[in-house]
XYZ file of C-alpha atoms in Angstrom:
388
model
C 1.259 41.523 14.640
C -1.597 41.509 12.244
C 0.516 42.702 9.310
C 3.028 39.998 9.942
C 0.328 37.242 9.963
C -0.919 38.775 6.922
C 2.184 38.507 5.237
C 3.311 34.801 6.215
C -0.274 34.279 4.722
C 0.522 35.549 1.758
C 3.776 33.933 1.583
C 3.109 30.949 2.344
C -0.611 30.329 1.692
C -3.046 31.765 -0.688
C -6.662 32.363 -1.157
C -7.643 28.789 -2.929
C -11.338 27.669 -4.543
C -12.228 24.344 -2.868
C -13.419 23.423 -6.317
C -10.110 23.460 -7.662
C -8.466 20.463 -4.573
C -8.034 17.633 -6.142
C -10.495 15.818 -4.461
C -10.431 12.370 -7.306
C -6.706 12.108 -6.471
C -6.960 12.031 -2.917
C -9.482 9.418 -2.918
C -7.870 7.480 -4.833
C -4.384 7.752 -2.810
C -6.140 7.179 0.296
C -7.545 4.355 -0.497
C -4.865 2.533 -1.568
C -3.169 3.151 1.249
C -5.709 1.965 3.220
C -5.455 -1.167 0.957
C -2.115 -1.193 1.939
C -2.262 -0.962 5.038
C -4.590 -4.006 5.133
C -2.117 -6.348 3.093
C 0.823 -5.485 5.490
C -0.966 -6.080 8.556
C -2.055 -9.670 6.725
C 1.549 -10.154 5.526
C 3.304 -9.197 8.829
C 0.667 -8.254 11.406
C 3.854 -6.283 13.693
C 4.631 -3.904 10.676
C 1.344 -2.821 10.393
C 1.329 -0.419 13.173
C 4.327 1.810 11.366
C 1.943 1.686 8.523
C -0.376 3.440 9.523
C 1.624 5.695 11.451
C 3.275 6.395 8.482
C -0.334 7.240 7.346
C -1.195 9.845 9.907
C 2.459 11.339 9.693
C 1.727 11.482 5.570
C -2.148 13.047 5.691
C -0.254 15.604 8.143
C 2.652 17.005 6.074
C -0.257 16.187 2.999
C -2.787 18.919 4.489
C 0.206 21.117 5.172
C 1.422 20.941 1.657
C -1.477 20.954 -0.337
C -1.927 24.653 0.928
C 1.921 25.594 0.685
C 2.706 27.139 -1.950
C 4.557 25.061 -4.120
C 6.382 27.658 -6.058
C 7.973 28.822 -2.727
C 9.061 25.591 -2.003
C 10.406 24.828 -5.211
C 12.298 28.518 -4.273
C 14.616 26.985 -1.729
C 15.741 23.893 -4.905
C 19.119 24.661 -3.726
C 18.679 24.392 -0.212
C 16.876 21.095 -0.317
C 19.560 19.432 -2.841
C 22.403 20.758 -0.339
C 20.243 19.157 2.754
C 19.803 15.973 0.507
C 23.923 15.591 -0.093
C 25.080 15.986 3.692
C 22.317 13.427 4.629
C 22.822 10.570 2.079
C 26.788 11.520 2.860
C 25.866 10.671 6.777
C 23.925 7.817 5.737
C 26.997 6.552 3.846
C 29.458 7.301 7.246
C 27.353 6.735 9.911
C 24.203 4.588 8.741
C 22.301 1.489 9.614
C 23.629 -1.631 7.684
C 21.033 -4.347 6.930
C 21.344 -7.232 4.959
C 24.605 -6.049 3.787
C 23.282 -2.205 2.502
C 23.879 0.514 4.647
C 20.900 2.898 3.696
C 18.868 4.013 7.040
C 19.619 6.578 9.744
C 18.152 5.324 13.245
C 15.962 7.319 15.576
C 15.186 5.591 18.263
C 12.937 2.219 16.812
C 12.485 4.046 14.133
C 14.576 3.803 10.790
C 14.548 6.217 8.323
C 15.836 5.887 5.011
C 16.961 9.484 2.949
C 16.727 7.495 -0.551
C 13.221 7.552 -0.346
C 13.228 11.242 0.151
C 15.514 11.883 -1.981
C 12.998 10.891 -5.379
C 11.118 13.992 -4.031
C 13.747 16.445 -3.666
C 14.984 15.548 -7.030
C 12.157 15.966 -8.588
C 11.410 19.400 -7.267
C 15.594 20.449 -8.180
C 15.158 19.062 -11.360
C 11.976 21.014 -12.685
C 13.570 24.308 -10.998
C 17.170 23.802 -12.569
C 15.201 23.367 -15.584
C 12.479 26.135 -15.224
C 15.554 28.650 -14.665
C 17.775 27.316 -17.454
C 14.640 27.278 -19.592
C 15.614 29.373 -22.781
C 19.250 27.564 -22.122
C 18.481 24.249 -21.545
C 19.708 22.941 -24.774
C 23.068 24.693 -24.371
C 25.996 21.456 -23.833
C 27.374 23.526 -20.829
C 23.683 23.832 -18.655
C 23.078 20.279 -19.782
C 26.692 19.747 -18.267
C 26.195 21.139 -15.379
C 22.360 19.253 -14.827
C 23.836 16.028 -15.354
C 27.049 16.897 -13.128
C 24.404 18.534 -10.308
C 22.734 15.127 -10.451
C 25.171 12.621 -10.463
C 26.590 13.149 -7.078
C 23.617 11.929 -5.432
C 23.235 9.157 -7.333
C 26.509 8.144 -6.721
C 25.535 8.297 -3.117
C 22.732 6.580 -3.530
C 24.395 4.287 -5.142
C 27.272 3.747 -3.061
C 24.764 2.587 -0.331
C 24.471 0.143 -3.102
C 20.710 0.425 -4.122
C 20.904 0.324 -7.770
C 16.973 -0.007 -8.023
C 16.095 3.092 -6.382
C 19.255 4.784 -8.460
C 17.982 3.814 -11.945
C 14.327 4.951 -10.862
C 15.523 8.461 -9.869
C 17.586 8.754 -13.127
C 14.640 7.576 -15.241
C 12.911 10.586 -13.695
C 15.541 13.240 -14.035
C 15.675 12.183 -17.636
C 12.108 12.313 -18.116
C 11.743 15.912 -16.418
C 14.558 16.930 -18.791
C 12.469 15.456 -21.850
C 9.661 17.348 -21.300
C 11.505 20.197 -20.037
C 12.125 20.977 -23.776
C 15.410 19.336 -24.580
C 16.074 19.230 -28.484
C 15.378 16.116 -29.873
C 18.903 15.657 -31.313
C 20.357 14.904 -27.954
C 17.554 12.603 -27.484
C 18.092 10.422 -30.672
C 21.851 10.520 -29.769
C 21.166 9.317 -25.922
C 18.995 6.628 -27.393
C 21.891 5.577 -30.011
C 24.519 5.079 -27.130
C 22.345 4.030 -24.249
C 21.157 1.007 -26.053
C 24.247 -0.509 -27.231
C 25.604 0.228 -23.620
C 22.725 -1.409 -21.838
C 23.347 -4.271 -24.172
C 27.279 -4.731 -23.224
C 26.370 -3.879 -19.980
C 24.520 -6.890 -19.319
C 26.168 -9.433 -21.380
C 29.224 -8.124 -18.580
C 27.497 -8.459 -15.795
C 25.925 -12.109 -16.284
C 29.872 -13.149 -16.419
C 31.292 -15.063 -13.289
C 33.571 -12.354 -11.570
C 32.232 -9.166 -13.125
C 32.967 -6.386 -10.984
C 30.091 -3.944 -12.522
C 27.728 -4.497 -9.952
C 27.398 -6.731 -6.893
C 27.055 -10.817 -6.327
C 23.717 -10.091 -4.898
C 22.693 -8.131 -7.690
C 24.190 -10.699 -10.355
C 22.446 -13.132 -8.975
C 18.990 -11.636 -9.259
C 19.692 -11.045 -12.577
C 20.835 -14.969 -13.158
C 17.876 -15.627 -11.194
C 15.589 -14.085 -13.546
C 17.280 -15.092 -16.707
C 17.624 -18.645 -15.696
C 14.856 -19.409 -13.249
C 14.439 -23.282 -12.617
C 18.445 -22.762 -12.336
C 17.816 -21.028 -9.168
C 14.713 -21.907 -7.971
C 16.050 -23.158 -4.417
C 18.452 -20.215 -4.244
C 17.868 -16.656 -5.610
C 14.743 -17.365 -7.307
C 12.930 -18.617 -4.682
C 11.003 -16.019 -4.016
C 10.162 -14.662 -7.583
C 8.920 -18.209 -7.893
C 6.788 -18.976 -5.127
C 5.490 -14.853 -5.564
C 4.258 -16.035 -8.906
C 2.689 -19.314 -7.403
C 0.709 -17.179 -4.619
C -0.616 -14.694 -7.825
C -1.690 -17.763 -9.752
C -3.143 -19.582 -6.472
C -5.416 -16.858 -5.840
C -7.310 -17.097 -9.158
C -9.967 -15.055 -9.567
C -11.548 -14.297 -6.238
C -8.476 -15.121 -4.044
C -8.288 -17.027 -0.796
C -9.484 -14.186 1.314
C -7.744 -11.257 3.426
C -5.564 -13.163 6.228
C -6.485 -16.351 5.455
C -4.937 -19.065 7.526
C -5.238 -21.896 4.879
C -2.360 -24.396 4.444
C -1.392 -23.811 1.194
C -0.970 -20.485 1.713
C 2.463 -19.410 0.739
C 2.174 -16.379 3.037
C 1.490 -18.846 5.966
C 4.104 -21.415 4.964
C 6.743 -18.479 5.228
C 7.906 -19.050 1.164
C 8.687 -15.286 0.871
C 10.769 -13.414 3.523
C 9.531 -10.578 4.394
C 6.099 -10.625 2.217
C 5.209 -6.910 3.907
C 7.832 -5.083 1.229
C 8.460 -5.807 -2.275
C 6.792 -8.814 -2.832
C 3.341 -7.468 -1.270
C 1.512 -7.669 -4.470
C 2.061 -11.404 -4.212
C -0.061 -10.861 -0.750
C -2.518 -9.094 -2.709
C -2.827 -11.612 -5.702
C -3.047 -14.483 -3.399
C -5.453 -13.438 -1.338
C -7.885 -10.844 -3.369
C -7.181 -12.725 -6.803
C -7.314 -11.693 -9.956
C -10.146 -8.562 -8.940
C -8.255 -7.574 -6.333
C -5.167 -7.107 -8.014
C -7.235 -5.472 -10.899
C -8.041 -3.150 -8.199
C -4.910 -2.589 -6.904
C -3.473 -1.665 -10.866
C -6.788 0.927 -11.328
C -5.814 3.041 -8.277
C -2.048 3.085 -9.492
C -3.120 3.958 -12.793
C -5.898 6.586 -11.545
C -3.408 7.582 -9.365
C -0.755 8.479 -12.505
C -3.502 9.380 -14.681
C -5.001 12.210 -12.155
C -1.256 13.478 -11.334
C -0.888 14.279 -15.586
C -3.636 15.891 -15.689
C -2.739 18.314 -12.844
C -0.058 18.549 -14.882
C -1.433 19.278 -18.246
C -3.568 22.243 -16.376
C -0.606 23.558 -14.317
C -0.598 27.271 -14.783
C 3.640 27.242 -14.700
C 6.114 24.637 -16.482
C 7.787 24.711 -13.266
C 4.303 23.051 -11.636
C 3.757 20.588 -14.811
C 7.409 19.084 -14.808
C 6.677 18.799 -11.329
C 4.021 16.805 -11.830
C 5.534 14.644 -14.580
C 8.176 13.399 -12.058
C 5.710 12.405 -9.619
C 3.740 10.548 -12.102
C 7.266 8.798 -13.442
C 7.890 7.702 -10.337
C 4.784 6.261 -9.233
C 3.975 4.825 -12.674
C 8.027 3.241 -12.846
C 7.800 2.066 -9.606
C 4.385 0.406 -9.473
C 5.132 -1.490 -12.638
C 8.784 -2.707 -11.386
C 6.986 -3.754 -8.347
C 4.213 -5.773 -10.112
C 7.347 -6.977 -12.771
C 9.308 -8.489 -9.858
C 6.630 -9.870 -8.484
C 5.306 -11.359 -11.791
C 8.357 -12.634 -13.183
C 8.571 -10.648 -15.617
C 11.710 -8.287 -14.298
C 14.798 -9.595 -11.973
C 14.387 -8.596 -8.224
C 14.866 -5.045 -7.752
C 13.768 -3.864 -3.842
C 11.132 -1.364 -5.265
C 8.486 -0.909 -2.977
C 4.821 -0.567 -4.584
C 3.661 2.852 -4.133
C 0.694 3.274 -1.256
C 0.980 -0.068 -0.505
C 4.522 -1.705 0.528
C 5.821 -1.144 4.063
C 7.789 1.425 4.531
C 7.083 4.538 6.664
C 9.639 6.508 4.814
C 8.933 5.494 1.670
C 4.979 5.929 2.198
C 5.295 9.568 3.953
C 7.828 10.297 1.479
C 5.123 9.908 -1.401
C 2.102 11.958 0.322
C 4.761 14.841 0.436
C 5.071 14.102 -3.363
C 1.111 14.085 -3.057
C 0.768 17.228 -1.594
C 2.698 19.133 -3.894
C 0.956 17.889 -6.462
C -2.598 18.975 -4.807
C -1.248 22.222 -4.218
C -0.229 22.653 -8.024
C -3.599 21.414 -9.059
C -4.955 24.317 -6.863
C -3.002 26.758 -8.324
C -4.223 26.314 -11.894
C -6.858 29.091 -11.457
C -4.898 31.077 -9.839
C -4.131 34.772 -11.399
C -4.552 33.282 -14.979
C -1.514 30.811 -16.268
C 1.298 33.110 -15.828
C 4.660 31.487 -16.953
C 2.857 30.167 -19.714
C 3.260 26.011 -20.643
C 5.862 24.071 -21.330
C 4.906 24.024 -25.485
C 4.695 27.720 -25.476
């Protein structure tokens, strides 16, 4: 019995330094979630209590994690990306539709919603495809076969439709592949036919009965292009988000104020809690708090490349890359949308929107990411870096 233990130890755990946790990152993670959790219990007081159950649920599988060893997880790629298919393909047969999407699986009163997870898992498929195809990777057939791998769940994803969170997790793939090495021929070349496509692409879509994309999602887009056009219809809420930012000036109205001219309190945004909580945030902490609110993001990113930088594998620092992508992409959507400054896009900001999937989804990310930075001491960098 003791040899077994022993050896499930060293399988799964290993003899850390508690100078090597990542003790800057975890601060900074938890308190924006705490932030978070503050702002949707002010926004919607009855979706705060999944909040911070979501928080528990994510410091759990965090602690868990942040001691796992992240090469063994990153081990069973396969597995995970197979688990990931037959879920979003149940999601897409049997799952919860709301407000005309069909992305969540129901448990009981909970909902939980795969696509969410899925940013994870891809990351950690991605950076192992890659790690294994290293001396390869520029090869057209593995890069074949990486974009082939990937496209069937974003297909599913997309299917669901959420183009938002399928644009977000092909940004990342891209972006592991980048620094995974790829020759910077096929990057000049993607650049040369991705812009002239995104160009065509939108001049299509912005056309009355495109059938590129849906209504909905025209409609954002007209929303955004042509604002005072739809400022009682689609635009509504970008609008009245960027009226509760500039309301708050630079001190804010306070946290769960019950003024009048709140827009929160006048119910101008529906459903305030999700992707327009940094309007929450700018109306009622003003200008400092939502200074605040951009420094943990940014610590947050910041802290996650560095683990990176330091990994002792390539494997680890692509890892880490992805994480940082998808925080750093999906933070500054969030703030865009909410700012005027991109159409509407769902995003949820990171740490801080409702979302128990979404926020236990990132403190797996999290505590992956720990683990790595752990590891960086660890038997010398074996594997060597991604530049060697």
């Amino acid at each position: 019995m003791r040899d077994l233990l022993r050896r499930f130890k060293l399988f799964f755990f290993k003899s850390y330094s508690a100078r090597d946790y990542n003790v800057p990152l975890l601060i900074c993670v938890l308190l924006l979630t705490g932030i978070g959790i503050l702002f949707v219990g002010s926004a919607n007081p009855s979706a705060q209590y999944k909040q911070i159950l979501g928080f528990i649920l994510g410091i759990v599988v965090l602690a868990v994690l942040s001691v796992t060893d992240y090469v063994w997880i990153q081990d069973l790629y396969w597995l995970l990306y197979a688990g990931l298919i037959i879920v979003l393909a149940f999601v897409k047969l049997f799952g919860e539709k709301y407000n005309g999407a069909t992305r969540w699986i129901a448990i009981g009163s909970f909902t939980f919603q795969p696509s969410e997870l899925a940013k994870v898992i891809m990351i950690l498929w991605a950076a192992r495809f890659i790690m294994v195809h290293r001396r390869t990777i520029n090869k057209p057939a593995v890069l074949l076969q990486y974009f082939a791998f990937a496209a069937v769940p974003l297909a599913l994803i997309y299917m669901q439709p959420d183009l938002s969170t399928t644009l977000s997790i092909a940004l990342v793939l891209c972006v592991i592949l980048f620094m995974g090495r790829l020759d910077y021929r096929y990057i000049l070349a993607a650049f040369a036919v991705i812009i002239p496509v995104a160009v065509i692409f939108l001049s299509i879509v912005v056309r009355p009965g495109q059938k590129l994309i849906a209504d909905y999602q025209q409609d954002r887009i007209l929303a955004w292009l042509e604002p005072e056009k739809h400022s009682t219809s689609d635009g509504y809420q970008q609008q009245n988000s960027i009226m509760a930012i500039g309301s708050g000036q630079l001190t804010g109205k306070g946290l769960g104020n019950d003024t009048a001219d709140s827009v929160k309190n006048g119910n101008y945004i529906v459903e305030p809690e999700t992707d327009f909580i940094f309007a929450i945030v700018g109306e009622e902490t003003g200008f400092i708090g939502s200074c605040v609110v951009i420094g943990l993001l940014a610590a947050i990113v910041f802290l996650i490349i560095r683990t990176g930088v330091q990994a002792r594998d390539p494997g680890g620092q692509l890892v880490c890359y992805g994480v940082a992508t998808q925080i750093g992409f999906q933070g500054f959507m969030n703030i865009a949308v909410a700012t005027g400054l991109a159409p509407n896009t769902g995003i949820p900001l990171p740490f801080v929107s409702a979302g128990l999937t979404s926020l236990v989804s990132f403190y797996v990310a999290i505590g992956i990411v720990l683990n790595i930075g752990l590891q960086k001491n660890y038997l010398g960098r074996t594997g060597g870096g991604l530049g060697s």
